Amino acid sequence: EPEVTQTPSHQVTQMGQEVILRCVPISNHLYFYWYRQILGQKVEFLVSFYNNEISEKSEIFDDQFSVERPDGSNFTLKIRSTKLEDSAMYFCASTGLAGKTYNEQFFGPGTRLTVL
Amino acid sequence: QKEVEQNSGPLSVPEGAIASLNCTYSDRGSQSFFWYRQYSGKSPELIMSIYSNGDKEDGRFTAQLNKASQYVSLLIRDSQPSDSATYLCAVKRIKAAGNKLTFGGGTRVLVKP
């Protein structure tokens, strides 16, 4: 069964450093998302991406964040200058098969980001 | 403030019993409703989706939706220790793809042998 994959599973970085989190969405899906979950808190939406552009973003997704689909398979989240409060699990999700009426979002296993 | 509310639990149920989880949402424009299961340290795993008022059954799981009351529930029949997890309710404004999921804080379920 197709699944969303993410790398790395755990990333440790120093405050102020740039990190890139990588995702391979399910093949043929059209919409891609990043969510994050701070330990003990709700899953929060960051950004959605469709047709090579951002379709929606939350207040969390400020100028420090960017997303990119550099090729036909990868979807990346870049944090330019990490802060301590960026420490969280980051989940990639994908959905959207052409012609399908109802579309569920499927999540990858996540990347645990620890900012020291 | 558009929110999704769940009782945090823990909801403790004996093995073989029915676990009943509730979720309320504030956005009357919501059209799609989902239940995800999340084991500790893992990602959300989709277990049910429901789009119309009424009940939807899938194996041991039954989702119930009442849009007028802005309420969605999940029943887990014949609960097993492996069902011990946090169950996340999520809503979306549209049925089609696109649009973000808004999650509740989750209900922790403990199934005791």
JSON list of N, CA and C in Angstrom, two decimals, chain A residues 36-110:
[
{"chain": "A", "resi": 36, "resn": "ARG", "atom": "N", "xyz": [2.58, 20.33, 12.30]},
{"chain": "A", "resi": 36, "resn": "ARG", "atom": "CA", "xyz": [3.55, 20.06, 13.36]},
{"chain": "A", "resi": 36, "resn": "ARG", "atom": "C", "xyz": [2.78, 19.79, 14.66]},
{"chain": "A", "resi": 37, "resn": "GLN", "atom": "N", "xyz": [3.47, 19.10, 15.56]},
{"chain": "A", "resi": 37, "resn": "GLN", "atom": "CA", "xyz": [2.89, 18.78, 16.86]},
{"chain": "A", "resi": 37, "resn": "GLN", "atom": "C", "xyz": [3.96, 18.96, 17.92]},
{"chain": "A", "resi": 38, "resn": "ILE", "atom": "N", "xyz": [3.83, 20.01, 18.70]},
{"chain": "A", "resi": 38, "resn": "ILE", "atom": "CA", "xyz": [4.70, 20.21, 19.85]},
{"chain": "A", "resi": 38, "resn": "ILE", "atom": "C", "xyz": [4.30, 19.18, 20.90]},
{"chain": "A", "resi": 39, "resn": "LEU", "atom": "N", "xyz": [5.27, 18.67, 21.61]},
{"chain": "A", "resi": 39, "resn": "LEU", "atom": "CA", "xyz": [5.04, 17.59, 22.58]},
{"chain": "A", "resi": 39, "resn": "LEU", "atom": "C", "xyz": [3.88, 17.92, 23.52]},
{"chain": "A", "resi": 40, "resn": "GLY", "atom": "N", "xyz": [2.89, 17.02, 23.53]},
{"chain": "A", "resi": 40, "resn": "GLY", "atom": "CA", "xyz": [1.76, 17.19, 24.43]},
{"chain": "A", "resi": 40, "resn": "GLY", "atom": "C", "xyz": [0.68, 18.12, 23.92]},
{"chain": "A", "resi": 41, "resn": "GLN", "atom": "N", "xyz": [0.84, 18.64, 22.70]},
{"chain": "A", "resi": 41, "resn": "GLN", "atom": "CA", "xyz": [-0.13, 19.59, 22.17]},
{"chain": "A", "resi": 41, "resn": "GLN", "atom": "C", "xyz": [-0.82, 19.05, 20.92]},
{"chain": "A", "resi": 42, "resn": "LYS", "atom": "N", "xyz": [-1.74, 19.87, 20.38]},
{"chain": "A", "resi": 42, "resn": "LYS", "atom": "CA", "xyz": [-2.51, 19.47, 19.21]},
{"chain": "A", "resi": 42, "resn": "LYS", "atom": "C", "xyz": [-1.64, 19.41, 17.96]},
{"chain": "A", "resi": 43, "resn": "VAL", "atom": "N", "xyz": [-2.10, 18.66, 16.99]},
{"chain": "A", "resi": 43, "resn": "VAL", "atom": "CA", "xyz": [-1.52, 18.72, 15.66]},
{"chain": "A", "resi": 43, "resn": "VAL", "atom": "C", "xyz": [-1.98, 20.03, 15.02]},
{"chain": "A", "resi": 44, "resn": "GLU", "atom": "N", "xyz": [-1.00, 20.81, 14.53]},
{"chain": "A", "resi": 44, "resn": "GLU", "atom": "CA", "xyz": [-1.31, 22.14, 13.98]},
{"chain": "A", "resi": 44, "resn": "GLU", "atom": "C", "xyz": [-0.93, 22.21, 12.50]},
{"chain": "A", "resi": 45, "resn": "PHE", "atom": "N", "xyz": [-1.80, 22.80, 11.72]},
{"chain": "A", "resi": 45, "resn": "PHE", "atom": "CA", "xyz": [-1.55, 22.99, 10.30]},
{"chain": "A", "resi": 45, "resn": "PHE", "atom": "C", "xyz": [-0.50, 24.08, 10.10]},
{"chain": "A", "resi": 46, "resn": "LEU", "atom": "N", "xyz": [0.43, 23.83, 9.18]},
{"chain": "A", "resi": 46, "resn": "LEU", "atom": "CA", "xyz": [1.40, 24.85, 8.80]},
{"chain": "A", "resi": 46, "resn": "LEU", "atom": "C", "xyz": [1.10, 25.42, 7.41]},
{"chain": "A", "resi": 47, "resn": "VAL", "atom": "N", "xyz": [1.06, 24.52, 6.41]},
{"chain": "A", "resi": 47, "resn": "VAL", "atom": "CA", "xyz": [0.98, 24.99, 5.03]},
{"chain": "A", "resi": 47, "resn": "VAL", "atom": "C", "xyz": [0.44, 23.89, 4.13]},
{"chain": "A", "resi": 48, "resn": "SER", "atom": "N", "xyz": [-0.26, 24.30, 3.08]},
{"chain": "A", "resi": 48, "resn": "SER", "atom": "CA", "xyz": [-0.68, 23.37, 2.04]},
{"chain": "A", "resi": 48, "resn": "SER", "atom": "C", "xyz": [-0.13, 23.85, 0.70]},
{"chain": "A", "resi": 49, "resn": "PHE", "atom": "N", "xyz": [0.04, 22.90, -0.21]},
{"chain": "A", "resi": 49, "resn": "PHE", "atom": "CA", "xyz": [0.76, 23.16, -1.47]},
{"chain": "A", "resi": 49, "resn": "PHE", "atom": "C", "xyz": [0.06, 22.41, -2.57]},
{"chain": "A", "resi": 50, "resn": "TYR", "atom": "N", "xyz": [-0.26, 23.14, -3.65]},
{"chain": "A", "resi": 50, "resn": "TYR", "atom": "CA", "xyz": [-0.96, 22.52, -4.77]},
{"chain": "A", "resi": 50, "resn": "TYR", "atom": "C", "xyz": [-0.52, 23.20, -6.04]},
{"chain": "A", "resi": 51, "resn": "ASN", "atom": "N", "xyz": [-0.28, 22.42, -7.05]},
{"chain": "A", "resi": 51, "resn": "ASN", "atom": "CA", "xyz": [0.07, 22.96, -8.37]},
{"chain": "A", "resi": 51, "resn": "ASN", "atom": "C", "xyz": [1.28, 23.89, -8.27]},
{"chain": "A", "resi": 52, "resn": "ASN", "atom": "N", "xyz": [2.25, 23.45, -7.49]},
{"chain": "A", "resi": 52, "resn": "ASN", "atom": "CA", "xyz": [3.54, 24.14, -7.35]},
{"chain": "A", "resi": 52, "resn": "ASN", "atom": "C", "xyz": [3.45, 25.51, -6.68]},
{"chain": "A", "resi": 53, "resn": "GLU", "atom": "N", "xyz": [2.42, 25.71, -5.88]},
{"chain": "A", "resi": 53, "resn": "GLU", "atom": "CA", "xyz": [2.39, 26.93, -5.10]},
{"chain": "A", "resi": 53, "resn": "GLU", "atom": "C", "xyz": [1.64, 26.71, -3.79]},
{"chain": "A", "resi": 54, "resn": "ILE", "atom": "N", "xyz": [1.91, 27.59, -2.84]},
{"chain": "A", "resi": 54, "resn": "ILE", "atom": "CA", "xyz": [1.22, 27.53, -1.56]},
{"chain": "A", "resi": 54, "resn": "ILE", "atom": "C", "xyz": [-0.24, 27.89, -1.75]},
{"chain": "A", "resi": 55, "resn": "SER", "atom": "N", "xyz": [-1.14, 27.02, -1.25]},
{"chain": "A", "resi": 55, "resn": "SER", "atom": "CA", "xyz": [-2.57, 27.32, -1.37]},
{"chain": "A", "resi": 55, "resn": "SER", "atom": "C", "xyz": [-3.14, 27.88, -0.07]},
{"chain": "A", "resi": 56, "resn": "GLU", "atom": "N", "xyz": [-2.53, 27.56, 1.03]},
{"chain": "A", "resi": 56, "resn": "GLU", "atom": "CA", "xyz": [-2.99, 28.07, 2.32]},
{"chain": "A", "resi": 56, "resn": "GLU", "atom": "C", "xyz": [-1.85, 27.98, 3.31]},
{"chain": "A", "resi": 57, "resn": "LYS", "atom": "N", "xyz": [-1.77, 28.91, 4.24]},
{"chain": "A", "resi": 57, "resn": "LYS", "atom": "CA", "xyz": [-0.76, 28.82, 5.29]},
{"chain": "A", "resi": 57, "resn": "LYS", "atom": "C", "xyz": [-1.32, 29.40, 6.58]},
{"chain": "A", "resi": 58, "resn": "SER", "atom": "N", "xyz": [-0.76, 28.93, 7.70]},
{"chain": "A", "resi": 58, "resn": "SER", "atom": "CA", "xyz": [-1.21, 29.40, 9.00]},
{"chain": "A", "resi": 58, "resn": "SER", "atom": "C", "xyz": [-0.32, 30.55, 9.48]},
{"chain": "A", "resi": 59, "resn": "GLU", "atom": "N", "xyz": [-0.73, 31.12, 10.61]},
{"chain": "A", "resi": 59, "resn": "GLU", "atom": "CA", "xyz": [0.05, 32.22, 11.20]},
{"chain": "A", "resi": 59, "resn": "GLU", "atom": "C", "xyz": [1.43, 31.75, 11.63]},
{"chain": "A", "resi": 60, "resn": "ILE", "atom": "N", "xyz": [1.54, 30.45, 11.91]},
{"chain": "A", "resi": 60, "resn": "ILE", "atom": "CA", "xyz": [2.83, 29.90, 12.33]},
{"chain": "A", "resi": 60, "resn": "ILE", "atom": "C", "xyz": [3.84, 29.99, 11.19]},
{"chain": "A", "resi": 61, "resn": "PHE", "atom": "N", "xyz": [3.36, 29.81, 9.99]},
{"chain": "A", "resi": 61, "resn": "PHE", "atom": "CA", "xyz": [4.21, 29.73, 8.79]},
{"chain": "A", "resi": 61, "resn": "PHE", "atom": "C", "xyz": [4.64, 31.13, 8.39]},
{"chain": "A", "resi": 62, "resn": "ASP", "atom": "N", "xyz": [5.65, 31.63, 9.11]},
{"chain": "A", "resi": 62, "resn": "ASP", "atom": "CA", "xyz": [6.12, 32.99, 8.83]},
{"chain": "A", "resi": 62, "resn": "ASP", "atom": "C", "xyz": [7.30, 32.95, 7.84]},
{"chain": "A", "resi": 63, "resn": "ASP", "atom": "N", "xyz": [8.00, 34.06, 7.73]},
{"chain": "A", "resi": 63, "resn": "ASP", "atom": "CA", "xyz": [9.07, 34.19, 6.72]},
{"chain": "A", "resi": 63, "resn": "ASP", "atom": "C", "xyz": [10.24, 33.23, 6.97]},
{"chain": "A", "resi": 64, "resn": "GLN", "atom": "N", "xyz": [10.29, 32.65, 8.15]},
{"chain": "A", "resi": 64, "resn": "GLN", "atom": "CA", "xyz": [11.37, 31.69, 8.44]},
{"chain": "A", "resi": 64, "resn": "GLN", "atom": "C", "xyz": [11.14, 30.34, 7.77]},
{"chain": "A", "resi": 65, "resn": "PHE", "atom": "N", "xyz": [9.91, 30.11, 7.33]},
{"chain": "A", "resi": 65, "resn": "PHE", "atom": "CA", "xyz": [9.54, 28.84, 6.74]},
{"chain": "A", "resi": 65, "resn": "PHE", "atom": "C", "xyz": [9.39, 28.97, 5.22]},
{"chain": "A", "resi": 66, "resn": "SER", "atom": "N", "xyz": [9.72, 27.92, 4.52]},
{"chain": "A", "resi": 66, "resn": "SER", "atom": "CA", "xyz": [9.43, 27.87, 3.09]},
{"chain": "A", "resi": 66, "resn": "SER", "atom": "C", "xyz": [9.22, 26.41, 2.68]},
{"chain": "A", "resi": 67, "resn": "VAL", "atom": "N", "xyz": [8.51, 26.22, 1.61]},
{"chain": "A", "resi": 67, "resn": "VAL", "atom": "CA", "xyz": [8.28, 24.88, 1.08]},
{"chain": "A", "resi": 67, "resn": "VAL", "atom": "C", "xyz": [8.64, 24.87, -0.39]},
{"chain": "A", "resi": 68, "resn": "GLU", "atom": "N", "xyz": [8.95, 23.66, -0.84]},
{"chain": "A", "resi": 68, "resn": "GLU", "atom": "CA", "xyz": [9.38, 23.53, -2.22]},
{"chain": "A", "resi": 68, "resn": "GLU", "atom": "C", "xyz": [9.11, 22.11, -2.69]},
{"chain": "A", "resi": 69, "resn": "ARG", "atom": "N", "xyz": [8.81, 21.99, -3.97]},
{"chain": "A", "resi": 69, "resn": "ARG", "atom": "CA", "xyz": [8.73, 20.66, -4.59]},
{"chain": "A", "resi": 69, "resn": "ARG", "atom": "C", "xyz": [9.80, 20.68, -5.68]},
{"chain": "A", "resi": 70, "resn": "PRO", "atom": "N", "xyz": [11.02, 20.31, -5.30]},
{"chain": "A", "resi": 70, "resn": "PRO", "atom": "CA", "xyz": [12.17, 20.48, -6.20]},
{"chain": "A", "resi": 70, "resn": "PRO", "atom": "C", "xyz": [12.16, 19.55, -7.41]},
{"chain": "A", "resi": 71, "resn": "ASP", "atom": "N", "xyz": [11.42, 18.44, -7.29]},
{"chain": "A", "resi": 71, "resn": "ASP", "atom": "CA", "xyz": [11.34, 17.51, -8.42]},
{"chain": "A", "resi": 71, "resn": "ASP", "atom": "C", "xyz": [9.97, 16.86, -8.37]},
{"chain": "A", "resi": 72, "resn": "GLY", "atom": "N", "xyz": [9.78, 15.80, -9.13]},
{"chain": "A", "resi": 72, "resn": "GLY", "atom": "CA", "xyz": [8.45, 15.20, -9.22]},
{"chain": "A", "resi": 72, "resn": "GLY", "atom": "C", "xyz": [8.05, 14.36, -8.03]},
{"chain": "A", "resi": 73, "resn": "SER", "atom": "N", "xyz": [8.96, 14.17, -7.06]},
{"chain": "A", "resi": 73, "resn": "SER", "atom": "CA", "xyz": [8.61, 13.28, -5.96]},
{"chain": "A", "resi": 73, "resn": "SER", "atom": "C", "xyz": [8.79, 13.91, -4.58]},
{"chain": "A", "resi": 74, "resn": "ASN", "atom": "N", "xyz": [9.78, 14.77, -4.40]},
{"chain": "A", "resi": 74, "resn": "ASN", "atom": "CA", "xyz": [10.06, 15.29, -3.07]},
{"chain": "A", "resi": 74, "resn": "ASN", "atom": "C", "xyz": [9.28, 16.57, -2.76]},
{"chain": "A", "resi": 75, "resn": "PHE", "atom": "N", "xyz": [9.00, 16.74, -1.48]},
{"chain": "A", "resi": 75, "resn": "PHE", "atom": "CA", "xyz": [8.33, 17.95, -0.98]},
{"chain": "A", "resi": 75, "resn": "PHE", "atom": "C", "xyz": [9.08, 18.34, 0.29]},
{"chain": "A", "resi": 76, "resn": "THR", "atom": "N", "xyz": [9.63, 19.54, 0.34]},
{"chain": "A", "resi": 76, "resn": "THR", "atom": "CA", "xyz": [10.50, 19.90, 1.45]},
{"chain": "A", "resi": 76, "resn": "THR", "atom": "C", "xyz": [9.95, 21.08, 2.24]},
{"chain": "A", "resi": 77, "resn": "LEU", "atom": "N", "xyz": [10.30, 21.08, 3.54]},
{"chain": "A", "resi": 77, "resn": "LEU", "atom": "CA", "xyz": [10.03, 22.21, 4.43]},
{"chain": "A", "resi": 77, "resn": "LEU", "atom": "C", "xyz": [11.37, 22.71, 4.93]},
{"chain": "A", "resi": 78, "resn": "LYS", "atom": "N", "xyz": [11.63, 23.99, 4.70]},
{"chain": "A", "resi": 78, "resn": "LYS", "atom": "CA", "xyz": [12.87, 24.60, 5.16]},
{"chain": "A", "resi": 78, "resn": "LYS", "atom": "C", "xyz": [12.56, 25.58, 6.28]},
{"chain": "A", "resi": 79, "resn": "ILE", "atom": "N", "xyz": [13.34, 25.49, 7.35]},
{"chain": "A", "resi": 79, "resn": "ILE", "atom": "CA", "xyz": [13.28, 26.49, 8.41]},
{"chain": "A", "resi": 79, "resn": "ILE", "atom": "C", "xyz": [14.62, 27.20, 8.38]},
{"chain": "A", "resi": 80, "resn": "ARG", "atom": "N", "xyz": [14.62, 28.50, 8.10]},
{"chain": "A", "resi": 80, "resn": "ARG", "atom": "CA", "xyz": [15.87, 29.21, 7.82]},
{"chain": "A", "resi": 80, "resn": "ARG", "atom": "C", "xyz": [16.73, 29.40, 9.06]},
{"chain": "A", "resi": 81, "resn": "SER", "atom": "N", "xyz": [16.16, 29.82, 10.13]},
{"chain": "A", "resi": 81, "resn": "SER", "atom": "CA", "xyz": [16.91, 30.11, 11.35]},
{"chain": "A", "resi": 81, "resn": "SER", "atom": "C", "xyz": [16.11, 29.56, 12.52]},
{"chain": "A", "resi": 82, "resn": "THR", "atom": "N", "xyz": [16.46, 28.34, 12.92]},
{"chain": "A", "resi": 82, "resn": "THR", "atom": "CA", "xyz": [15.62, 27.65, 13.90]},
{"chain": "A", "resi": 82, "resn": "THR", "atom": "C", "xyz": [15.65, 28.32, 15.26]},
{"chain": "A", "resi": 83, "resn": "LYS", "atom": "N", "xyz": [14.49, 28.23, 15.94]},
{"chain": "A", "resi": 83, "resn": "LYS", "atom": "CA", "xyz": [14.36, 28.73, 17.31]},
{"chain": "A", "resi": 83, "resn": "LYS", "atom": "C", "xyz": [14.07, 27.54, 18.22]},
{"chain": "A", "resi": 84, "resn": "LEU", "atom": "N", "xyz": [14.25, 27.75, 19.50]},
{"chain": "A", "resi": 84, "resn": "LEU", "atom": "CA", "xyz": [13.98, 26.68, 20.46]},
{"chain": "A", "resi": 84, "resn": "LEU", "atom": "C", "xyz": [12.54, 26.20, 20.32]},
{"chain": "A", "resi": 85, "resn": "GLU", "atom": "N", "xyz": [11.61, 27.16, 20.10]},
{"chain": "A", "resi": 85, "resn": "GLU", "atom": "CA", "xyz": [10.18, 26.80, 20.02]},
{"chain": "A", "resi": 85, "resn": "GLU", "atom": "C", "xyz": [9.80, 26.08, 18.73]},
{"chain": "A", "resi": 86, "resn": "ASP", "atom": "N", "xyz": [10.74, 25.90, 17.81]},
{"chain": "A", "resi": 86, "resn": "ASP", "atom": "CA", "xyz": [10.48, 25.10, 16.62]},
{"chain": "A", "resi": 86, "resn": "ASP", "atom": "C", "xyz": [10.62, 23.60, 16.90]},
{"chain": "A", "resi": 87, "resn": "SER", "atom": "N", "xyz": [11.09, 23.26, 18.08]},
{"chain": "A", "resi": 87, "resn": "SER", "atom": "CA", "xyz": [11.21, 21.84, 18.45]},
{"chain": "A", "resi": 87, "resn": "SER", "atom": "C", "xyz": [9.83, 21.21, 18.47]},
{"chain": "A", "resi": 88, "resn": "ALA", "atom": "N", "xyz": [9.64, 20.18, 17.67]},
{"chain": "A", "resi": 88, "resn": "ALA", "atom": "CA", "xyz": [8.33, 19.56, 17.49]},
{"chain": "A", "resi": 88, "resn": "ALA", "atom": "C", "xyz": [8.49, 18.35, 16.57]},
{"chain": "A", "resi": 89, "resn": "MET", "atom": "N", "xyz": [7.39, 17.59, 16.45]},
{"chain": "A", "resi": 89, "resn": "MET", "atom": "CA", "xyz": [7.28, 16.59, 15.38]},
{"chain": "A", "resi": 89, "resn": "MET", "atom": "C", "xyz": [6.67, 17.28, 14.18]},
{"chain": "A", "resi": 90, "resn": "TYR", "atom": "N", "xyz": [7.27, 17.09, 13.03]},
{"chain": "A", "resi": 90, "resn": "TYR", "atom": "CA", "xyz": [6.76, 17.67, 11.80]},
{"chain": "A", "resi": 90, "resn": "TYR", "atom": "C", "xyz": [6.25, 16.54, 10.91]},
{"chain": "A", "resi": 91, "resn": "PHE", "atom": "N", "xyz": [4.99, 16.66, 10.55]},
{"chain": "A", "resi": 91, "resn": "PHE", "atom": "CA", "xyz": [4.35, 15.63, 9.74]},
{"chain": "A", "resi": 91, "resn": "PHE", "atom": "C", "xyz": [4.04, 16.17, 8.35]},
{"chain": "A", "resi": 92, "resn": "CYS", "atom": "N", "xyz": [4.35, 15.38, 7.36]},
{"chain": "A", "resi": 92, "resn": "CYS", "atom": "CA", "xyz": [3.94, 15.65, 5.99]},
{"chain": "A", "resi": 92, "resn": "CYS", "atom": "C", "xyz": [2.69, 14.82, 5.71]},
{"chain": "A", "resi": 93, "resn": "ALA", "atom": "N", "xyz": [1.79, 15.35, 4.93]},
{"chain": "A", "resi": 93, "resn": "ALA", "atom": "CA", "xyz": [0.59, 14.62, 4.55]},
{"chain": "A", "resi": 93, "resn": "ALA", "atom": "C", "xyz": [0.30, 14.88, 3.08]},
{"chain": "A", "resi": 94, "resn": "SER", "atom": "N", "xyz": [-0.42, 13.96, 2.46]},
{"chain": "A", "resi": 94, "resn": "SER", "atom": "CA", "xyz": [-0.81, 14.17, 1.07]},
{"chain": "A", "resi": 94, "resn": "SER", "atom": "C", "xyz": [-2.23, 13.64, 0.85]},
{"chain": "A", "resi": 95, "resn": "THR", "atom": "N", "xyz": [-2.85, 14.14, -0.19]},
{"chain": "A", "resi": 95, "resn": "THR", "atom": "CA", "xyz": [-4.20, 13.75, -0.54]},
{"chain": "A", "resi": 95, "resn": "THR", "atom": "C", "xyz": [-4.48, 14.16, -1.98]},
{"chain": "A", "resi": 96, "resn": "GLY", "atom": "N", "xyz": [-5.65, 13.76, -2.45]},
{"chain": "A", "resi": 96, "resn": "GLY", "atom": "CA", "xyz": [-6.14, 14.35, -3.69]},
{"chain": "A", "resi": 96, "resn": "GLY", "atom": "C", "xyz": [-5.82, 13.59, -4.95]},
{"chain": "A", "resi": 97, "resn": "LEU", "atom": "N", "xyz": [-6.62, 12.60, -5.24]},
{"chain": "A", "resi": 97, "resn": "LEU", "atom": "CA", "xyz": [-6.52, 11.93, -6.52]},
{"chain": "A", "resi": 97, "resn": "LEU", "atom": "C", "xyz": [-7.48, 12.60, -7.49]},
{"chain": "A", "resi": 98, "resn": "ALA", "atom": "N", "xyz": [-7.02, 12.83, -8.69]},
{"chain": "A", "resi": 98, "resn": "ALA", "atom": "CA", "xyz": [-7.83, 13.51, -9.69]},
{"chain": "A", "resi": 98, "resn": "ALA", "atom": "C", "xyz": [-9.13, 12.75, -9.90]},
{"chain": "A", "resi": 99, "resn": "GLY", "atom": "N", "xyz": [-10.26, 13.46, -9.88]},
{"chain": "A", "resi": 99, "resn": "GLY", "atom": "CA", "xyz": [-11.55, 12.84, -10.15]},
{"chain": "A", "resi": 99, "resn": "GLY", "atom": "C", "xyz": [-12.22, 12.22, -8.95]},
{"chain": "A", "resi": 100, "resn": "LYS", "atom": "N", "xyz": [-11.55, 12.22, -7.80]},
{"chain": "A", "resi": 100, "resn": "LYS", "atom": "CA", "xyz": [-12.12, 11.59, -6.60]},
{"chain": "A", "resi": 100, "resn": "LYS", "atom": "C", "xyz": [-12.89, 12.65, -5.82]},
{"chain": "A", "resi": 101, "resn": "THR", "atom": "N", "xyz": [-14.09, 12.28, -5.38]},
{"chain": "A", "resi": 101, "resn": "THR", "atom": "CA", "xyz": [-14.94, 13.24, -4.69]},
{"chain": "A", "resi": 101, "resn": "THR", "atom": "C", "xyz": [-14.49, 13.49, -3.27]},
{"chain": "A", "resi": 102, "resn": "TYR", "atom": "N", "xyz": [-14.22, 12.41, -2.56]},
{"chain": "A", "resi": 102, "resn": "TYR", "atom": "CA", "xyz": [-13.84, 12.53, -1.17]},
{"chain": "A", "resi": 102, "resn": "TYR", "atom": "C", "xyz": [-12.37, 12.19, -1.03]},
{"chain": "A", "resi": 103, "resn": "ASN", "atom": "N", "xyz": [-11.67, 12.99, -0.27]},
{"chain": "A", "resi": 103, "resn": "ASN", "atom": "CA", "xyz": [-10.23, 12.81, -0.19]},
{"chain": "A", "resi": 103, "resn": "ASN", "atom": "C", "xyz": [-9.73, 12.91, 1.23]},
{"chain": "A", "resi": 104, "resn": "GLU", "atom": "N", "xyz": [-9.15, 11.82, 1.69]},
{"chain": "A", "resi": 104, "resn": "GLU", "atom": "CA", "xyz": [-8.60, 11.80, 3.03]},
{"chain": "A", "resi": 104, "resn": "GLU", "atom": "C", "xyz": [-7.11, 12.13, 2.97]},
{"chain": "A", "resi": 105, "resn": "GLN", "atom": "N", "xyz": [-6.62, 12.71, 4.04]},
{"chain": "A", "resi": 105, "resn": "GLN", "atom": "CA", "xyz": [-5.20, 13.02, 4.14]},
{"chain": "A", "resi": 105, "resn": "GLN", "atom": "C", "xyz": [-4.47, 11.90, 4.86]},
{"chain": "A", "resi": 106, "resn": "PHE", "atom": "N", "xyz": [-3.35, 11.50, 4.28]},
{"chain": "A", "resi": 106, "resn": "PHE", "atom": "CA", "xyz": [-2.53, 10.44, 4.85]},
{"chain": "A", "resi": 106, "resn": "PHE", "atom": "C", "xyz": [-1.20, 11.03, 5.30]},
{"chain": "A", "resi": 107, "resn": "PHE", "atom": "N", "xyz": [-0.81, 10.65, 6.49]},
{"chain": "A", "resi": 107, "resn": "PHE", "atom": "CA", "xyz": [0.35, 11.25, 7.13]},
{"chain": "A", "resi": 107, "resn": "PHE", "atom": "C", "xyz": [1.58, 10.37, 7.02]},
{"chain": "A", "resi": 108, "resn": "GLY", "atom": "N", "xyz": [2.73, 11.02, 6.90]},
{"chain": "A", "resi": 108, "resn": "GLY", "atom": "CA", "xyz": [3.99, 10.32, 7.00]},
{"chain": "A", "resi": 108, "resn": "GLY", "atom": "C", "xyz": [4.35, 10.06, 8.45]},
{"chain": "A", "resi": 109, "resn": "PRO", "atom": "N", "xyz": [5.46, 9.34, 8.69]},
{"chain": "A", "resi": 109, "resn": "PRO", "atom": "CA", "xyz": [5.84, 8.96, 10.05]},
{"chain": "A", "resi": 109, "resn": "PRO", "atom": "C", "xyz": [6.38, 10.11, 10.90]},
{"chain": "A", "resi": 110, "resn": "GLY", "atom": "N", "xyz": [6.71, 11.23, 10.25]},
{"chain": "A", "resi": 110, "resn": "GLY", "atom": "CA", "xyz": [7.15, 12.41, 11.00]},
{"chain": "A", "resi": 110, "resn": "GLY", "atom": "C", "xyz": [8.66, 12.53, 11.10]}
]
